[in-house]
Short mmCIF file of C-alpha atoms and ligand atoms in Angstrom, two decimals:
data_model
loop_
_atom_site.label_atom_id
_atom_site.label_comp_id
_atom_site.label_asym_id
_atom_site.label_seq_id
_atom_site.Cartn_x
_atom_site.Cartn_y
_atom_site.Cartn_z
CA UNK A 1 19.44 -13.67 -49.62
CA UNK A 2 22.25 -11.79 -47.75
CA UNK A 3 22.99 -12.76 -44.30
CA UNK A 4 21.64 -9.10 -43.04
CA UNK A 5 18.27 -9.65 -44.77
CA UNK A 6 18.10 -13.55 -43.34
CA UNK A 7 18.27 -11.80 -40.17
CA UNK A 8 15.94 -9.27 -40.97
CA UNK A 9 13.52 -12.15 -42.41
CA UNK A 10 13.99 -13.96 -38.70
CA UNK A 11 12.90 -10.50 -37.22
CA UNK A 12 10.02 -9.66 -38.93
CA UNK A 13 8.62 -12.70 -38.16
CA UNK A 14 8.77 -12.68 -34.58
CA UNK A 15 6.87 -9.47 -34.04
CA UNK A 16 3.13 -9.38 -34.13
CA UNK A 17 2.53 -7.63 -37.38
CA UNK A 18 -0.15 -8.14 -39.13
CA UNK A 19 -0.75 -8.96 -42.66
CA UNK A 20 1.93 -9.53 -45.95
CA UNK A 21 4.99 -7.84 -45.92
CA UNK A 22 5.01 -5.48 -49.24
CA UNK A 23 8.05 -3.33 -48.51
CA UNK A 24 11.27 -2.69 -46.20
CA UNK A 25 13.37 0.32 -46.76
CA UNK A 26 16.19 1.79 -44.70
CA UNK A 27 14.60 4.90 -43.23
CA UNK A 28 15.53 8.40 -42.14
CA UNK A 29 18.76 9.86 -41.23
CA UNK A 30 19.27 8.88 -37.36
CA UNK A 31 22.96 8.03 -36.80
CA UNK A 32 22.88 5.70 -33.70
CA UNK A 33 20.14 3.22 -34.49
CA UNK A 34 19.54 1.13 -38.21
CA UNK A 35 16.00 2.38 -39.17
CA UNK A 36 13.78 0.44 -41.53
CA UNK A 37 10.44 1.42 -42.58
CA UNK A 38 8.15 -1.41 -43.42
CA UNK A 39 4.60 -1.77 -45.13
CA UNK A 40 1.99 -4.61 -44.76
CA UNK A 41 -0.93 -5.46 -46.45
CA UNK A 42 -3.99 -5.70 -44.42
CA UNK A 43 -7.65 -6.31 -44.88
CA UNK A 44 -8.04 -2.48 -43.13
CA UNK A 45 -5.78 -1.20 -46.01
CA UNK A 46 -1.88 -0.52 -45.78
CA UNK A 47 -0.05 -0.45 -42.33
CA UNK A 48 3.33 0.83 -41.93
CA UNK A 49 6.06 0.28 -39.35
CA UNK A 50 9.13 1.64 -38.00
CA UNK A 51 11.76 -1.30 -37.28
CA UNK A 52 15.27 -0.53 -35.60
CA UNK A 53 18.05 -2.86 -34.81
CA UNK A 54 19.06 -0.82 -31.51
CA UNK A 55 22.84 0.17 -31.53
CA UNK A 56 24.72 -2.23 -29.22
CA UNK A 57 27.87 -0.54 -28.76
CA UNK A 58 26.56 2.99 -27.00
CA UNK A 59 23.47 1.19 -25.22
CA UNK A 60 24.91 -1.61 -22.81
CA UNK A 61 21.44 -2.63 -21.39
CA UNK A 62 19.02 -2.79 -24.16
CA UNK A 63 16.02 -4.65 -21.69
CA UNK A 64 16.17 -1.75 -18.89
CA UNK A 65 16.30 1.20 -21.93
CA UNK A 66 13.49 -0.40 -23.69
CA UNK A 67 11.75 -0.76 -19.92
CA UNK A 68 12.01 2.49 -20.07
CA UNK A 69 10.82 2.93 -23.02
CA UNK A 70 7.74 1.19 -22.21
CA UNK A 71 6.86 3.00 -18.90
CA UNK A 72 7.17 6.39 -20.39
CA UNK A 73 5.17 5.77 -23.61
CA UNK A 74 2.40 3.60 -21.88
CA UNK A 75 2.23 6.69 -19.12
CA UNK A 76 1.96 9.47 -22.50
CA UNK A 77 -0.76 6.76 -23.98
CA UNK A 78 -2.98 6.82 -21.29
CA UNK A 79 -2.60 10.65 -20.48
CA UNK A 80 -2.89 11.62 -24.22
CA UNK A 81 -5.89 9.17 -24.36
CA UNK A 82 -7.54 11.38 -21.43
CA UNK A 83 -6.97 14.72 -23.15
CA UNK A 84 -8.85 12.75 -26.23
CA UNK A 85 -5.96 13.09 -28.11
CA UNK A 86 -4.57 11.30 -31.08
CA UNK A 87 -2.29 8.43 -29.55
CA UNK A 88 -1.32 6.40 -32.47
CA UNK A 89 0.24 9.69 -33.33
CA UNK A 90 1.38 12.08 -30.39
CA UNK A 91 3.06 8.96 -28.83
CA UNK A 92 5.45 6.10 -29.61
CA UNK A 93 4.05 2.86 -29.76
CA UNK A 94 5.61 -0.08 -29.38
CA UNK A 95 4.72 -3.01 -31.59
CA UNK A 96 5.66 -6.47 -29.01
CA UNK A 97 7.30 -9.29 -30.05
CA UNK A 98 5.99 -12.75 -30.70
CA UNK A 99 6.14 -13.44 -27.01
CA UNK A 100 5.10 -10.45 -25.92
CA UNK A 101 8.79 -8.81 -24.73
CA UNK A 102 8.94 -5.10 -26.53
CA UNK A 103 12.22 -5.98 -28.17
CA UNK A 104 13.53 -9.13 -30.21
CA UNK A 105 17.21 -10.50 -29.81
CA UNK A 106 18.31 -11.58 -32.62
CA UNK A 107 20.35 -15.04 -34.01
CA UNK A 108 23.18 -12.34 -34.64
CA UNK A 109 23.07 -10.95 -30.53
CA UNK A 110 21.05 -7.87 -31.69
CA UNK A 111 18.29 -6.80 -29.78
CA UNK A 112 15.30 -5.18 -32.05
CA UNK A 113 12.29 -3.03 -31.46
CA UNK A 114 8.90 -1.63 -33.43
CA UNK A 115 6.80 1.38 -33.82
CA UNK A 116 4.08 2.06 -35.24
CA UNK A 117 4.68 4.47 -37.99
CA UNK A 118 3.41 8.31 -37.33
CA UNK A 119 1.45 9.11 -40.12
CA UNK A 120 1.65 12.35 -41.60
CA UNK A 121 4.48 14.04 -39.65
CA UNK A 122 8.13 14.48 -40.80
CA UNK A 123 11.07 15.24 -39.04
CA UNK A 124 13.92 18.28 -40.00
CA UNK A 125 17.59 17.74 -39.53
CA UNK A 126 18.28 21.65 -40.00
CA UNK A 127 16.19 24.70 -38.14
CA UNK A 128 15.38 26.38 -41.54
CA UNK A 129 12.19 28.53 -40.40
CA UNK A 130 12.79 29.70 -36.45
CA UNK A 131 9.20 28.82 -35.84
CA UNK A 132 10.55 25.14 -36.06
CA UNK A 133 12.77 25.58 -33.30
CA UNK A 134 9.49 26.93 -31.19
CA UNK A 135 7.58 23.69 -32.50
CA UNK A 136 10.33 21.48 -30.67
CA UNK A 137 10.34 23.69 -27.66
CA UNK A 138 6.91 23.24 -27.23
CA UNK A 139 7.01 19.57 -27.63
CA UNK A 140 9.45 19.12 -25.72
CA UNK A 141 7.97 21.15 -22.82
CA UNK A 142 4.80 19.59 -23.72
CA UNK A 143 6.66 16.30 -22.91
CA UNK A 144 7.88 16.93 -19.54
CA UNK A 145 4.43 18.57 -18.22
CA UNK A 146 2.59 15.05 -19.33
CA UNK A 147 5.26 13.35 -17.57
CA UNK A 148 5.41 15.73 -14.65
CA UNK A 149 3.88 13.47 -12.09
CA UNK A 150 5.77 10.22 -13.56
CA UNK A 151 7.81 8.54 -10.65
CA UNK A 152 10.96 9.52 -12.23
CA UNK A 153 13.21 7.20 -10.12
CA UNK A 154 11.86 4.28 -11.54
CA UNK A 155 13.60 4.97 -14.78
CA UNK A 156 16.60 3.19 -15.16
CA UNK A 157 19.90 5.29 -15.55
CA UNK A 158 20.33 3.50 -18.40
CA UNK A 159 23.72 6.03 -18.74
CA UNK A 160 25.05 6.10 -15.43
CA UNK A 161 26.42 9.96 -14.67
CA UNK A 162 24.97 11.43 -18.11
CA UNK A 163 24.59 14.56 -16.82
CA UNK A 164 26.58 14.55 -13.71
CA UNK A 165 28.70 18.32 -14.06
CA UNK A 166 30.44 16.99 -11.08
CA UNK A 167 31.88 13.94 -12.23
CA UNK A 168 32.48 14.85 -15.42
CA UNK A 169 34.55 17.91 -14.29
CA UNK A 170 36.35 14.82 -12.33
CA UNK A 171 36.79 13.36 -15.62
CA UNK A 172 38.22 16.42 -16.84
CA UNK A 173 40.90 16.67 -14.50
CA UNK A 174 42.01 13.19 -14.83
CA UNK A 175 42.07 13.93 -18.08
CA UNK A 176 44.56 16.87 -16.96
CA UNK A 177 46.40 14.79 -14.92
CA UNK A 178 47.41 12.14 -17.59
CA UNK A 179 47.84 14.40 -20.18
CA UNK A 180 48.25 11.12 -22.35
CA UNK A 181 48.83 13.46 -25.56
CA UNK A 182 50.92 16.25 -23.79
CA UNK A 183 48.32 18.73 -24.98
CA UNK A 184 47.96 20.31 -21.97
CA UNK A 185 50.55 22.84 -22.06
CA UNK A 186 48.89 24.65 -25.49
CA UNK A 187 45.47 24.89 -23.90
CA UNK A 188 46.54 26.48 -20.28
CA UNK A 189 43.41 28.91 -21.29
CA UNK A 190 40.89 26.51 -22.01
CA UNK A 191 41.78 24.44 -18.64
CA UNK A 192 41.83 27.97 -16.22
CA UNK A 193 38.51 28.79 -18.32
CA UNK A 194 37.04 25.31 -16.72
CA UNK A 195 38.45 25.76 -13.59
CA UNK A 196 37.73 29.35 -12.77
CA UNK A 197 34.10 28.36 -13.24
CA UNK A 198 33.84 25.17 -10.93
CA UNK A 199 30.91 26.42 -9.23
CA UNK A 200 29.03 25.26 -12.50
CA UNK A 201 29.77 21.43 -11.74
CA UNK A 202 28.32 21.94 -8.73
CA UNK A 203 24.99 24.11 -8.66
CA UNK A 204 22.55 21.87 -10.13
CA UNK A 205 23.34 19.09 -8.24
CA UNK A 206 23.19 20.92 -5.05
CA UNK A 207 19.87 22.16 -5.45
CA UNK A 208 18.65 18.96 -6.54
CA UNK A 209 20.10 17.50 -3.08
CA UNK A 210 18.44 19.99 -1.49
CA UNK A 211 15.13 19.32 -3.12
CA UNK A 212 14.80 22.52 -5.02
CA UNK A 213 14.87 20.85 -8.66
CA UNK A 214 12.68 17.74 -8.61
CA UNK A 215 13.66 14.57 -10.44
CA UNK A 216 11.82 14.34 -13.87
CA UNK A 217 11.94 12.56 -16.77
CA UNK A 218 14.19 13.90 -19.34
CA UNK A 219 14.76 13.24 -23.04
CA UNK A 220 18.13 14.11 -23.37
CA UNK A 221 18.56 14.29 -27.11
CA UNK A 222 16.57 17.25 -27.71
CA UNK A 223 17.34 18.20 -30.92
CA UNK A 224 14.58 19.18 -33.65
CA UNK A 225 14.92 15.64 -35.77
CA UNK A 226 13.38 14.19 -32.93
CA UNK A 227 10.47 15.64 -33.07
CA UNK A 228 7.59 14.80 -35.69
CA UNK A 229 5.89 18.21 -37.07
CA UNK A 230 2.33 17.46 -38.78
CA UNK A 231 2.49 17.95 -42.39
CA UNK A 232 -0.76 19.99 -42.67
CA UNK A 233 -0.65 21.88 -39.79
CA UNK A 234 3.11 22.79 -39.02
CA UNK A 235 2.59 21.66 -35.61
CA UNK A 236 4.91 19.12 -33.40
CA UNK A 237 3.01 16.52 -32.23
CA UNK A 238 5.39 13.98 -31.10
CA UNK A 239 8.53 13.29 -29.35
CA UNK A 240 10.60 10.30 -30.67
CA UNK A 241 14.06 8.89 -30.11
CA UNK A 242 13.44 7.88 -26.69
CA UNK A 243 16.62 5.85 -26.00
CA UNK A 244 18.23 8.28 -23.89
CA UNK A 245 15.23 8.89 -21.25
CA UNK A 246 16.14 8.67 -18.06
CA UNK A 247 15.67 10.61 -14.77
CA UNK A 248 17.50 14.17 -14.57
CA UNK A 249 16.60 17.60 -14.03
CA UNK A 250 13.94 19.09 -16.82
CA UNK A 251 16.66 22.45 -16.59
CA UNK A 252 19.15 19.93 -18.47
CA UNK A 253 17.04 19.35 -21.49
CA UNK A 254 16.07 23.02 -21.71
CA UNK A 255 19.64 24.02 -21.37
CA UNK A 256 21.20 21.47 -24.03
CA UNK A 257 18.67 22.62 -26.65
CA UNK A 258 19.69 26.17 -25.93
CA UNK A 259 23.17 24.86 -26.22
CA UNK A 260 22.92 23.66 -29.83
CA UNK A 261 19.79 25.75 -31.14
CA UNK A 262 20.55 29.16 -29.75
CA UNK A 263 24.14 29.26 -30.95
CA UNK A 264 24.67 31.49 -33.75
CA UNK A 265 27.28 29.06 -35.52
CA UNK A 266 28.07 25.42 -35.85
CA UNK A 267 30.03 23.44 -32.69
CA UNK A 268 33.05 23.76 -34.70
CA UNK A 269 33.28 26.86 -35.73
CA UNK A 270 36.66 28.10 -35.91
CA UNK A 271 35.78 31.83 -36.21
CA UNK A 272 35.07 32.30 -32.27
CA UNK A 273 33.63 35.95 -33.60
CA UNK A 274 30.45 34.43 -35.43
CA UNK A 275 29.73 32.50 -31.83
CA UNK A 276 27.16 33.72 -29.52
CA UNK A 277 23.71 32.34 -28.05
CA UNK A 278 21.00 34.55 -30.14
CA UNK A 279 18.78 35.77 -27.76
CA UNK A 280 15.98 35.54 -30.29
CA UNK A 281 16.56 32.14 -30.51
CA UNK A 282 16.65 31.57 -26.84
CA UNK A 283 13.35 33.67 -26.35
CA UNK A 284 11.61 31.28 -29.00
CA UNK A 285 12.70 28.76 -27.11
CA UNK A 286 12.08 29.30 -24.00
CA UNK A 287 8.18 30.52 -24.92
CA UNK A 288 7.52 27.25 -26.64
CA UNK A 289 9.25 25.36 -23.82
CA UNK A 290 7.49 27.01 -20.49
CA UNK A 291 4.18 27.11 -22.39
CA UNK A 292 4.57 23.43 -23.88
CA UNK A 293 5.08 22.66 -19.86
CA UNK A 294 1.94 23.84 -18.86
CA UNK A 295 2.83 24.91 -15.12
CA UNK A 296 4.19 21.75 -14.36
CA UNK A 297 7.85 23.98 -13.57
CA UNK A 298 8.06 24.87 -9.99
CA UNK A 299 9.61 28.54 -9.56
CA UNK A 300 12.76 27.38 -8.59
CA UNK A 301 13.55 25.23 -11.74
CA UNK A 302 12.08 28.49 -14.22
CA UNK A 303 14.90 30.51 -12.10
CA UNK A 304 17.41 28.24 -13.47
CA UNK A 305 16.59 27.58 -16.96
CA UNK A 306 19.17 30.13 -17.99
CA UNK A 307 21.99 28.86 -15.60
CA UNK A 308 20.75 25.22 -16.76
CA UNK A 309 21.63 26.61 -20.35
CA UNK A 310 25.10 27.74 -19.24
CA UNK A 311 26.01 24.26 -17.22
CA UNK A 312 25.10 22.36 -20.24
CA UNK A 313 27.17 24.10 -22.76
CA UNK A 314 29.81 24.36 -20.17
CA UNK A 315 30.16 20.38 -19.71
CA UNK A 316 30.03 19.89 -22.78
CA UNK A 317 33.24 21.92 -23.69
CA UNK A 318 34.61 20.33 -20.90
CA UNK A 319 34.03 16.79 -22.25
CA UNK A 320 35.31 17.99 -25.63
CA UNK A 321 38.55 20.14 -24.02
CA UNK A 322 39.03 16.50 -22.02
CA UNK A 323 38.91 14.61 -25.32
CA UNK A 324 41.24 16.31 -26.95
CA UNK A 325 43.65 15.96 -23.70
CA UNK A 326 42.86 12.01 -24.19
CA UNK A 327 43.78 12.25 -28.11
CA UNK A 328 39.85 11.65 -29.81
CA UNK A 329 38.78 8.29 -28.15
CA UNK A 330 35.17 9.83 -27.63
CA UNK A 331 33.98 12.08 -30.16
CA UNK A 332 34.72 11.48 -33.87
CA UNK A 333 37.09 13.98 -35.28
CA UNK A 334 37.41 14.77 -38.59
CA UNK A 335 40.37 17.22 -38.93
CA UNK A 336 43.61 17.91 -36.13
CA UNK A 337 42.02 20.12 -33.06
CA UNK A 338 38.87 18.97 -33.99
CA UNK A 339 37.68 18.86 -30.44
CA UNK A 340 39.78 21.55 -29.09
CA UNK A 341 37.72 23.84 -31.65
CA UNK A 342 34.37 22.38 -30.44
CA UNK A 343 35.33 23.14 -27.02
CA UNK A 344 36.19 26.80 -27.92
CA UNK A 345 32.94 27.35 -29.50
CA UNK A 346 31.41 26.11 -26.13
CA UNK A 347 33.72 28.30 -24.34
CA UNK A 348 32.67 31.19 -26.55
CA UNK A 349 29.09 30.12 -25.54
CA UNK A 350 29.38 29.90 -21.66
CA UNK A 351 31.03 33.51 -21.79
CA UNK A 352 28.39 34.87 -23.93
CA UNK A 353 25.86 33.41 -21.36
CA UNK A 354 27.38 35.13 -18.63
CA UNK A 355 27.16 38.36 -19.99
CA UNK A 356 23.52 37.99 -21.28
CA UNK A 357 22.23 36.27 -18.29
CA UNK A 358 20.49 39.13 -16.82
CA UNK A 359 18.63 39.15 -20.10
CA UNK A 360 17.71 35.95 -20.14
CA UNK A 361 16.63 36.15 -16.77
CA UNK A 362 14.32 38.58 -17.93
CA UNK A 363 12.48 36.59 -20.65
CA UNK A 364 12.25 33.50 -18.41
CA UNK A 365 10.32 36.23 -16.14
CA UNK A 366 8.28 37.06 -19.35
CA UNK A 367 7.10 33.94 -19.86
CA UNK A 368 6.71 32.42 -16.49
P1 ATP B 401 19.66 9.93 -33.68
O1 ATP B 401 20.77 10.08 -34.61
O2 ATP B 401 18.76 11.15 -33.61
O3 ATP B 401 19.99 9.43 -32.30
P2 ATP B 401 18.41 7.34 -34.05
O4 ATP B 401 19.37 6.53 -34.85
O5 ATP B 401 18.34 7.09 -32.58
O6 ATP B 401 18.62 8.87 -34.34
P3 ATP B 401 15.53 7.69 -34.40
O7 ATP B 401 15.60 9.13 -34.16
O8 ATP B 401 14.81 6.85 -33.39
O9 ATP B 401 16.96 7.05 -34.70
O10 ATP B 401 14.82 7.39 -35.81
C1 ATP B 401 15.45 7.78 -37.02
C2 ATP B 401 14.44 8.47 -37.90
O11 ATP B 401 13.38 7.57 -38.22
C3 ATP B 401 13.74 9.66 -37.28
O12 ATP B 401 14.50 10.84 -37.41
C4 ATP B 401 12.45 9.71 -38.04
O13 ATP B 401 12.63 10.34 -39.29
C5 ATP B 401 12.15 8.25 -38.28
N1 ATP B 401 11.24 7.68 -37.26
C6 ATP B 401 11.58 7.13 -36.08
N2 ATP B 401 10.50 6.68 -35.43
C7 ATP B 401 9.44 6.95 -36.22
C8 ATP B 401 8.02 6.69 -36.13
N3 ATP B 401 7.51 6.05 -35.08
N4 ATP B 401 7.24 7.10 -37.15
C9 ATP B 401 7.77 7.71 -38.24
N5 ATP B 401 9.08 7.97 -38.39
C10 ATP B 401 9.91 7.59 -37.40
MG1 MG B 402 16.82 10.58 -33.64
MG1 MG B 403 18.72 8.50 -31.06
#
């Protein structure tokens, strides 16, 4: 035996599963965590698992994320439970360890956790039928309205300043400041673009100050893959890939998806002329979304939706424009100007946004 599968031997053992272990397969195509899927033999029949060895170089306090973890699935347990739903499958569930903690650490330092496996569902890296991207809106809507009245500010911030525009754009013009590459002369444009529109950094957290968006429990990795759609009925019915959940503002979540779904070309695109957020797109989007919500949005946060959408794509071309200032420590690149193109795709977004926002204004009043 190889050292990995020793230490995946030591795992196994110290979670509660029951029955014979029959099979153990790398699972899935997530790119943070190592996914396994695993199958026992049990007197009931066949029982699979998920089994992830969480990734210890982005998540620097595995026990408070996987707290976390266990506050907001116990919380969608229960209330799924009292809408008589399915909860083995419209939840996570966490399979303990021997002694009860919801993660292992391993001989090697790695910390481990278990699912039960969702039966039934599958999950899509690519948006190939739009009504996919309305599933995820949906669930993901769906998932902030059951977690509406969770005390948010329990959560850990398990990524301290994750979606703080504010200190970010203080990031960014550090990032100026050093100019540790001596990029900063070619991309005069992209840094007036950021700094024309400071306001952006700010709004958000204003009105959050001011207690006109309430804390919530966001997801913040909101992309379709992690979602499960049922394979019979085409439905979502779960959220998964919990590891970023923290508190935040729900207008964050609603504004990255629109960020990455709506766009009309990929985050590098070089030609800035195939860029633009498709208002179809964002219309799906936002119908599954305030409908998966369920009323749980007060008026003020539905006002902001579309501005939410604009902050999010316009800190992340910030982050990107400051990356490429710091010479690629953050994001992987995979050709010169890597993130200086990602940036002007988000750029191309942001400007798009401002001239459609009237528009957009006017589904969110559709829907509302
Ligand atoms: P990402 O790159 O999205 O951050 P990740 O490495 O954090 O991914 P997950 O999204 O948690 O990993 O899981 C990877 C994949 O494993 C999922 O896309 C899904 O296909 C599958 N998966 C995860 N949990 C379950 C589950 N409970 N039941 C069935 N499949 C699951
Ligand atoms: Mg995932
Ligand atoms: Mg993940």
């Amino acid at each position: 035996m190889s050292g990995e599968e020793l230490i995946r031997r030591e795992v196994i053992e110290n979670f509660t599963f029951p029955g014979k272990l029959v099979e153990e397969i790398p699972y899935g195509s997530g790119h943070i965590n190592d996914t396994f899927r695993l199958v026992f033999e049990t007197e009931q029949g066949r029982k699979r698992y998920i089994l992830q060895r969480m990734n210890k170089s982005i998540f620097h306090k595995p026990v408070e994320l996987m707290e976390n973890i266990v506050g907001v699935t116990s919380w969608l347990r229960k209330k799924i439970l009292e809408n008589s739903g399915d909860a083995d499958r419209e939840t996570l569930n966490i399979v303990s360890a021997g002694d009860g903690r919801p993660y292992y650490l391993d001989s090697a330092g790695d910390y481990w956790r278990a699912y039960l496996f969702i039966e039934g569902a599958s999950c899509y890296d690519k948006v190939e039928k739009k009504e996919d991207f309305y599933q995820s809106a949906v669930a993901f809507g769906h998932f902030q309205g059951l977690l509406a009245d969770y005390p948010a500010e329990t959560l850990h911030e398990t990524i301290v300043n994750f979606h703080n525009t504010a200190s970010r754009l203080d990031d960014f013009k550090a990032a100026v400041q050093r100019d540790a590459c001596g990029h900063a002369g070619d991309v005069q444009r992209e840094i007036r673009f950021v700094l024309e529109r400071e306001h952006l950094a700010y709004v958000l957290g204003e009105m959050q100050a001011e207690k006109k968006l309430p804390l919530r429990v966001t997801h913040n990795d909101t992309k379709l893959n992690n979602i499960m759609i049922d394979d019979k009925t085409g439905k979502a019915i779960c959220v998964i890939d919990l590891d970023t959940v923290m508190p935040g503002l729900a207008v964050n979540d609603f504004g990255d998806s629109i960020r990455f779904g709506a766009s009309t070309a990929d985050e590098d695109e070089r030609d800035l002329a195939k860029v633009s957020c498709d208002m179809e797109l964002f219309e799906l989007y936002t119908k599954g979304f305030v409908e998966g919500c369920a009323g749980s949005l007060t008026d003020e946060e539905l006002d902001m939706l579309p501005i939410g959408a604009m902050v999010m794509t316009y800190e992340c071309g910030m982050r990107f424009l400051a990356d490429h200032l710091d010479g690629d420590v953050y994001f992987k690149t995979h050709r010169e100007g890597h993130n200086l193109d990602r940036c002007r795709t988000q750029f191309k977004l942001v400007a798009d946004m401002e001239k459609k926002l009237s528009a957009m204004n006017a589904i969110v009043d559709k829907y509302r």
